[in-house]
Coordinates of C-alpha atoms and ligand atoms in Angstrom, one line a residue:
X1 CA 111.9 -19.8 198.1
X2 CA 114.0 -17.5 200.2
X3 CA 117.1 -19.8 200.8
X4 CA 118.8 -17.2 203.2
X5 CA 116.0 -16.6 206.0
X6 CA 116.8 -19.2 208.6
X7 CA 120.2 -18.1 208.2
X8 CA 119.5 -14.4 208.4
X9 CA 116.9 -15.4 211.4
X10 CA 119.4 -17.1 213.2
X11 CA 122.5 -14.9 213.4
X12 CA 120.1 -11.5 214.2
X13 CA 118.7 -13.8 216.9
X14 CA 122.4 -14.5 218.1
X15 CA 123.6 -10.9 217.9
X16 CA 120.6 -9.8 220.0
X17 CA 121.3 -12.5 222.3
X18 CA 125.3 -11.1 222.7
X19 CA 123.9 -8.0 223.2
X20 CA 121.5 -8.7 226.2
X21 CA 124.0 -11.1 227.5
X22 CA 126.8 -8.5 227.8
X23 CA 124.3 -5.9 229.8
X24 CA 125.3 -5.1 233.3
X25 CA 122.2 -6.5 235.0
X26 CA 120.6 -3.5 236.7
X27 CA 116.9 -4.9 237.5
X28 CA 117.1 -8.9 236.3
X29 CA 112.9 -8.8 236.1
X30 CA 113.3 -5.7 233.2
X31 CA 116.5 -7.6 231.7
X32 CA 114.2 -10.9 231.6
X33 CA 110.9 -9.0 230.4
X34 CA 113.4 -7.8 227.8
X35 CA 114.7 -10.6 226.5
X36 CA 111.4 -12.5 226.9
X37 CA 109.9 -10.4 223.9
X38 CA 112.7 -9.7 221.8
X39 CA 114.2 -13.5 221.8
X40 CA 110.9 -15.8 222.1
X41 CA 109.5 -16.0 218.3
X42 CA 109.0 -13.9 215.6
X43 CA 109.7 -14.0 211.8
X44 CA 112.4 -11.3 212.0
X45 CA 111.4 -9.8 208.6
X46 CA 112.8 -6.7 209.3
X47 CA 116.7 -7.8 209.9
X48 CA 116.0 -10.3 206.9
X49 CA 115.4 -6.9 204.8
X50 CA 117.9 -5.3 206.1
X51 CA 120.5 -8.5 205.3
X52 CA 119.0 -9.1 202.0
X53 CA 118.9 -5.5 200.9
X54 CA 123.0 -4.7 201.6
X55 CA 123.2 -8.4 200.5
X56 CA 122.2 -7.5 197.2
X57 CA 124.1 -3.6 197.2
X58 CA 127.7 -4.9 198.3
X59 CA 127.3 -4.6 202.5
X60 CA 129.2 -6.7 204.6
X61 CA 127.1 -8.9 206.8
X62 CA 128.8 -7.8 210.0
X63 CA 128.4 -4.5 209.3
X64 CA 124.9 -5.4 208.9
X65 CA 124.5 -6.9 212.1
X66 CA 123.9 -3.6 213.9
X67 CA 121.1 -2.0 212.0
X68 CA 119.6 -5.7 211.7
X69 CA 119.3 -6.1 215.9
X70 CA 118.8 -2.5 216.2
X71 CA 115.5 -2.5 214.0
X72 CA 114.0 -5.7 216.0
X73 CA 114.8 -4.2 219.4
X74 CA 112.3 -1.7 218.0
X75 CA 110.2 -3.7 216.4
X76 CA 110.1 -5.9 219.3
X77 CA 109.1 -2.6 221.6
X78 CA 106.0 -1.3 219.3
X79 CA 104.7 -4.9 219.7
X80 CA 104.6 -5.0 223.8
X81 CA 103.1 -1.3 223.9
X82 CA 100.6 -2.4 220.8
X83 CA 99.7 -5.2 223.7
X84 CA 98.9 -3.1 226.6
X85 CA 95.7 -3.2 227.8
X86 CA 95.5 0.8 226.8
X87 CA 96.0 0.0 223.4
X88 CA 94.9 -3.6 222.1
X89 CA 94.8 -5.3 225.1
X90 CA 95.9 -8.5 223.4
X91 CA 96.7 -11.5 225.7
X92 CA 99.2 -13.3 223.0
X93 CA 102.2 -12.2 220.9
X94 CA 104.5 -14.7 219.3
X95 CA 102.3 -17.5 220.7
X96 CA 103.2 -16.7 224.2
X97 CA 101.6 -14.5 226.8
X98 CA 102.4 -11.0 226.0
X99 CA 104.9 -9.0 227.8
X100 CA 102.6 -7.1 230.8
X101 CA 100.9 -10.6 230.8
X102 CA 103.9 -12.8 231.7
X103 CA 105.5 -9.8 234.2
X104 CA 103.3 -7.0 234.9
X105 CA 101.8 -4.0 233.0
X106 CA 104.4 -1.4 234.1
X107 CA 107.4 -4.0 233.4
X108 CA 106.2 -4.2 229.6
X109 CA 106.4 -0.3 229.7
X110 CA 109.6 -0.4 230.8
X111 CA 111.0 -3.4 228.9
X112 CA 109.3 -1.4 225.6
X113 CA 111.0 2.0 226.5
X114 CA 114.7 0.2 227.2
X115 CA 114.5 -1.8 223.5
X116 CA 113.6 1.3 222.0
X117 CA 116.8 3.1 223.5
X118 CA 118.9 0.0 223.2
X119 CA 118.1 0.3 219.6
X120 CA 119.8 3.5 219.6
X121 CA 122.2 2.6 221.7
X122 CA 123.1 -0.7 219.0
X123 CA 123.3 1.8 216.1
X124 CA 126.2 4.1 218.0
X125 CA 128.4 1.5 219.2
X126 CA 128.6 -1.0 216.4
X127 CA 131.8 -1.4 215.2
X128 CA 131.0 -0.4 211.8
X129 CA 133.7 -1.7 208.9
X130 CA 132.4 0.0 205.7
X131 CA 130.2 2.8 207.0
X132 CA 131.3 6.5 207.7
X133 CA 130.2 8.4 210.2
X134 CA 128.2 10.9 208.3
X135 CA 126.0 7.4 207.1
X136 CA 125.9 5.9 210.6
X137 CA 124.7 9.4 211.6
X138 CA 121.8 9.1 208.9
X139 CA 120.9 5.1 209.9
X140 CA 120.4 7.0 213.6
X141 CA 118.1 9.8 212.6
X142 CA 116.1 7.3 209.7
X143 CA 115.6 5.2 213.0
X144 CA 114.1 8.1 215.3
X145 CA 112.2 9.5 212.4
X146 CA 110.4 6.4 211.1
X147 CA 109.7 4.9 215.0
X148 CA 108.7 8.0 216.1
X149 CA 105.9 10.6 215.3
X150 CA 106.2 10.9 211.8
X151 CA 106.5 7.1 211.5
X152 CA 105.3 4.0 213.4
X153 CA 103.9 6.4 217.0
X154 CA 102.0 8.6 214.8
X155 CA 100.7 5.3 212.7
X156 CA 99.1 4.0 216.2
X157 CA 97.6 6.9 217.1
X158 CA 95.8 7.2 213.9
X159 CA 94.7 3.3 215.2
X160 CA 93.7 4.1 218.2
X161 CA 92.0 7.4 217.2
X162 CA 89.8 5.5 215.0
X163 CA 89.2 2.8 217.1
X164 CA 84.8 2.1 216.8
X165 CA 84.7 5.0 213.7
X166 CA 85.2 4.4 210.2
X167 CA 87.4 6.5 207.8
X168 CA 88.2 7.0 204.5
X169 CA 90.2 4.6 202.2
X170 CA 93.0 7.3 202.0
X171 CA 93.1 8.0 205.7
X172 CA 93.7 3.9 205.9
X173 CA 96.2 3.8 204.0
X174 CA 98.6 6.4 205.1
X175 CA 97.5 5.2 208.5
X176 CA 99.3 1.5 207.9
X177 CA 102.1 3.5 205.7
X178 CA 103.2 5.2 209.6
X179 CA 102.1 2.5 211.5
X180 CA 103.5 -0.8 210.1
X181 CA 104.9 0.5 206.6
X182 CA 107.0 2.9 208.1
X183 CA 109.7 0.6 209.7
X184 CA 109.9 -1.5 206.9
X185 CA 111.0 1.4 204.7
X186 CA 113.6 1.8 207.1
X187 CA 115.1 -1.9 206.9
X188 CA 115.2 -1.3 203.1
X189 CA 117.0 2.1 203.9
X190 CA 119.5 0.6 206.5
X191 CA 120.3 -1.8 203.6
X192 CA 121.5 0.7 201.6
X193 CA 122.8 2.8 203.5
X194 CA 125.5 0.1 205.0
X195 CA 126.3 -0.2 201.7
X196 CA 129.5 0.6 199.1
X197 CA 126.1 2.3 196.6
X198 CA 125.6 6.2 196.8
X199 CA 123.3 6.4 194.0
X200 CA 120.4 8.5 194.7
X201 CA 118.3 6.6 192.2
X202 CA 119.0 3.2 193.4
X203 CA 117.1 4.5 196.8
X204 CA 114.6 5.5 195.0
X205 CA 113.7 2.9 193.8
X206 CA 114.8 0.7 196.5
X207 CA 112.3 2.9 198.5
X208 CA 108.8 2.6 195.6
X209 CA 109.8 -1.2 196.3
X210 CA 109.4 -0.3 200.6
X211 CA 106.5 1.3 200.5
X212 CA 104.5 -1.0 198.6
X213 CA 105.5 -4.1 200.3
X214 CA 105.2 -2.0 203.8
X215 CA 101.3 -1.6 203.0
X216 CA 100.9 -4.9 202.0
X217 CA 102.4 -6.7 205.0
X218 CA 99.6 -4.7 207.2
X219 CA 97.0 -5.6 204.6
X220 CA 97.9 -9.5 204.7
X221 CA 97.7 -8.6 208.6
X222 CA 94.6 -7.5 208.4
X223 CA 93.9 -10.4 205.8
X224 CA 95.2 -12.7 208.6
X225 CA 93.2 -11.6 211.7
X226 CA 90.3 -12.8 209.2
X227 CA 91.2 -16.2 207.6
X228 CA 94.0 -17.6 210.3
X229 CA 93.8 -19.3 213.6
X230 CA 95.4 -18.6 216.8
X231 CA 97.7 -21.3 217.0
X232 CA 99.0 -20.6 213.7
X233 CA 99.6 -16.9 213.8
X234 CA 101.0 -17.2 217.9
X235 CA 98.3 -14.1 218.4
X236 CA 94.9 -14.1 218.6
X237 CA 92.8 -14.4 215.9
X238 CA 89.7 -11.8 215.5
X239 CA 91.3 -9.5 217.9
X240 CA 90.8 -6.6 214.8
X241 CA 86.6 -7.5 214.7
X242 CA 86.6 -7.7 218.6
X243 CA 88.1 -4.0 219.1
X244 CA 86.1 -2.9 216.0
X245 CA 89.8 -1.5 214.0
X246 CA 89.5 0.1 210.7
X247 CA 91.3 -3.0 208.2
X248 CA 91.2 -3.3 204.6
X249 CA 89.1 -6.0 204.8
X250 CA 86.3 -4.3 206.8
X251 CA 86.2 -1.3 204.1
X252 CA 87.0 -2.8 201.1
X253 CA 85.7 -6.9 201.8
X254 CA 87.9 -10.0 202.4
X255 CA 88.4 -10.4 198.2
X256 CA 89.1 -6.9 197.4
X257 CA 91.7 -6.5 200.0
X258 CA 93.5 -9.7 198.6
X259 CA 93.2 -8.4 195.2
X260 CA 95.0 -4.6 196.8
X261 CA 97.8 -6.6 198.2
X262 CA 98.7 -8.7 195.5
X263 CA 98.6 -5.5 193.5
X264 CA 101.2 -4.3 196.0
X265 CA 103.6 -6.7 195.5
X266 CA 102.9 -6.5 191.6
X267 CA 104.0 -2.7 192.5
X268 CA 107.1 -3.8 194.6
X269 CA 108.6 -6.1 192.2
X270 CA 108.3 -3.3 188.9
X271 CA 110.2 -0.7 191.4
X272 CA 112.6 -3.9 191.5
X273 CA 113.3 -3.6 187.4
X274 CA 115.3 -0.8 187.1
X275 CA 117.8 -1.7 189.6
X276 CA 121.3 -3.2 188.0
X277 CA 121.7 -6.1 190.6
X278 CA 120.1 -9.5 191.5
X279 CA 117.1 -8.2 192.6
X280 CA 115.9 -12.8 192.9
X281 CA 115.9 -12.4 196.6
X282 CA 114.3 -9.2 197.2
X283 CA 111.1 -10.1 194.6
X284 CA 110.9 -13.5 196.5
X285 CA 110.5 -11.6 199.6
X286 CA 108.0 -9.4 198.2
X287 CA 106.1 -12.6 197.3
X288 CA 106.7 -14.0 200.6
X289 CA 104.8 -11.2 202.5
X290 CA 101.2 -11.9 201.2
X291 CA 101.8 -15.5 200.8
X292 CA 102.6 -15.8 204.4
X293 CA 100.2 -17.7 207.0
X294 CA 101.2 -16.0 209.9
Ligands
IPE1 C1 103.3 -7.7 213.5 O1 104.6 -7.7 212.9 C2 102.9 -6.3 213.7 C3 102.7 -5.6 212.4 C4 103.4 -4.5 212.1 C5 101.7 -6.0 211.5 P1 105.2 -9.1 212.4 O2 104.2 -9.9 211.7 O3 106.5 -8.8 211.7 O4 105.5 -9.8 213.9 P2 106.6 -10.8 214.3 O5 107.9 -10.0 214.5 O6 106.8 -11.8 213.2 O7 106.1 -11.4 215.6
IPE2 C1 100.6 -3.0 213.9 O1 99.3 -3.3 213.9 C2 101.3 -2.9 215.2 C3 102.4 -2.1 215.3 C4 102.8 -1.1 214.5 C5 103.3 -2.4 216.4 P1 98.5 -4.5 214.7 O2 98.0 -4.0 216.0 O3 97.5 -5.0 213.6 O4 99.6 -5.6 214.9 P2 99.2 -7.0 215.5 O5 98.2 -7.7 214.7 O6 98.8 -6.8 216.9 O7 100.5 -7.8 215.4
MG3 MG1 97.5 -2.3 216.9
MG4 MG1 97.8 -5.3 217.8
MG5 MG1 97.0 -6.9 213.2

């Protein structure tokens, strides 16, 4: 179904691996908490957007390499602070202990803060081919703006603010727009813009497809926490009912939030239709993120 993945998986996995290999080791337990939670598991969705976006638009995979590793060195942060015992206090992540279980609480602070900077730092120093300066400028501040308060920060506080209360459907939603959705629109975005394509309208677009399949990853999530088991999904299952979080499924019902995400990718693939390029790849990937099991 999505022929390139394991492909895409692997070399993001083996640029991220460069990376942490050529650090200067300064504290070895932060350079190992590090590479414990960015290297051990995970689907890599993000860098697979990323590929499969320039893919499609004309981007050279090398070129690609850098926003791809970048992205899942943040990614790979938000997860070991969404961990900590201040926020969801979850014991497994990729179906291993979580960071500040397998090192220490105040190591998984750390390890999140240097990925999040590293991402940065990856985004700078990339020996970019195709991309001008001006775009490698934009890749920077699309990074800092979707991670940070306007994005994927001010997503988890709205969590953790309605942690045990209830809000409305609308508050729901743009709360997994910042806090999961917000990310993902940037892969799509670093697609493009390490691409040869300047058309305004082509982002658009490109963007209408982001946003819905950003919501319905976090619904499937949500969808997930319900209907999977631990083993399966590497975290644990229920951990949403047991800190009594605000889903889809627990304002809406298990059916009706299934119905919402598959409406979402419905939504995804029309924004897909007025684009002039293969657009196979990108609609099989919008399929992929509510057929997913874990
Ligand atoms: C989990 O993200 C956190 C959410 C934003 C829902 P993923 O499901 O992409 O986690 P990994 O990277 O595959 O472990
Ligand atoms: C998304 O929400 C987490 C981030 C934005 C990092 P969840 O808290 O539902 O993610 P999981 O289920 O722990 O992976
Ligand atoms: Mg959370
Ligand atoms: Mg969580
Ligand atoms: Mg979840």
């Amino acid at each position: 179904m999505l022929p390139n993945l394991a492909a895409d998986q692997q070399r993001v996995v083996q640029r991220m691996s460069v990376l942490l290999a050529e650090m200067p080791v300064t504290d070895p337990r932060l350079r190992d908490a590090m590479q414990y939670s960015l290297l051990l598991g995970g689907k890599r969705l993000r860098p697979f957007l990323v590929y499969a976006v320039g893919r499609m638009l004309g981007a050279t995979l090398t070129d690609l390499d850098g926003p791809a590793a970048a992205i899942e060195c943040l990614h790979s942060y938000s997860l070991i602070h969404d961990d900590l015992p201040a926020m969801d206090d979850d014991d497994l992540r990729r179906g291993q202990p979580t960071c500040h279980k397998a090192f220490d609480e105040a190591t998984a602070i750390l390890a999140g803060d240097a990925l999040q900077t590293l991402a940065f730092e990856i985004l700078t120093q990339h020996p970019f081919a195709q991309v001008t300066t001006v775009r490698q400028l934009q890749l920077i501040r699309e990074l800092a703006q979707q991670s940070g308060y306007q994005g994927m920060c001010g997503g988890q506080a709205i969590d953790l603010a309605h942690t045990d209360k209830t809000m409305s459907l609308a508050a729901l939603e743009q709360m997994h727009r910042l806090k999961t959705g917000a990310l993902i629109r940037c892969a799509v975005h670093f697609g493009w813009l390490c691409s040869p394509d300047h058309n305004p309208q082509h982002l658009q677009a490109l963007q209408q497809y982001a946003a819905a399949i950003g919501l319905a990853f976090q619904v499937q999530d949500d969808i997930l926490d319900i209907e999977s088991d631990t083993v399966t999904l590497g975290k644990p299952q229920g951990s949403d009912l047991q800190a009594n979080k605000v889903t889809y499924p627990a304002l809406l019902g298990l059916e009706a939030a299934k119905h919402k995400a598959a409406d979402l990718v419905a939504e995804a693939q029309q924004a897909l239709q007025t684009l002039p390029y293969d657009t196979t790849e990108l609609a099989a990937l919008a399929g992929y993120v509510i057929a997913r099991k874990f």
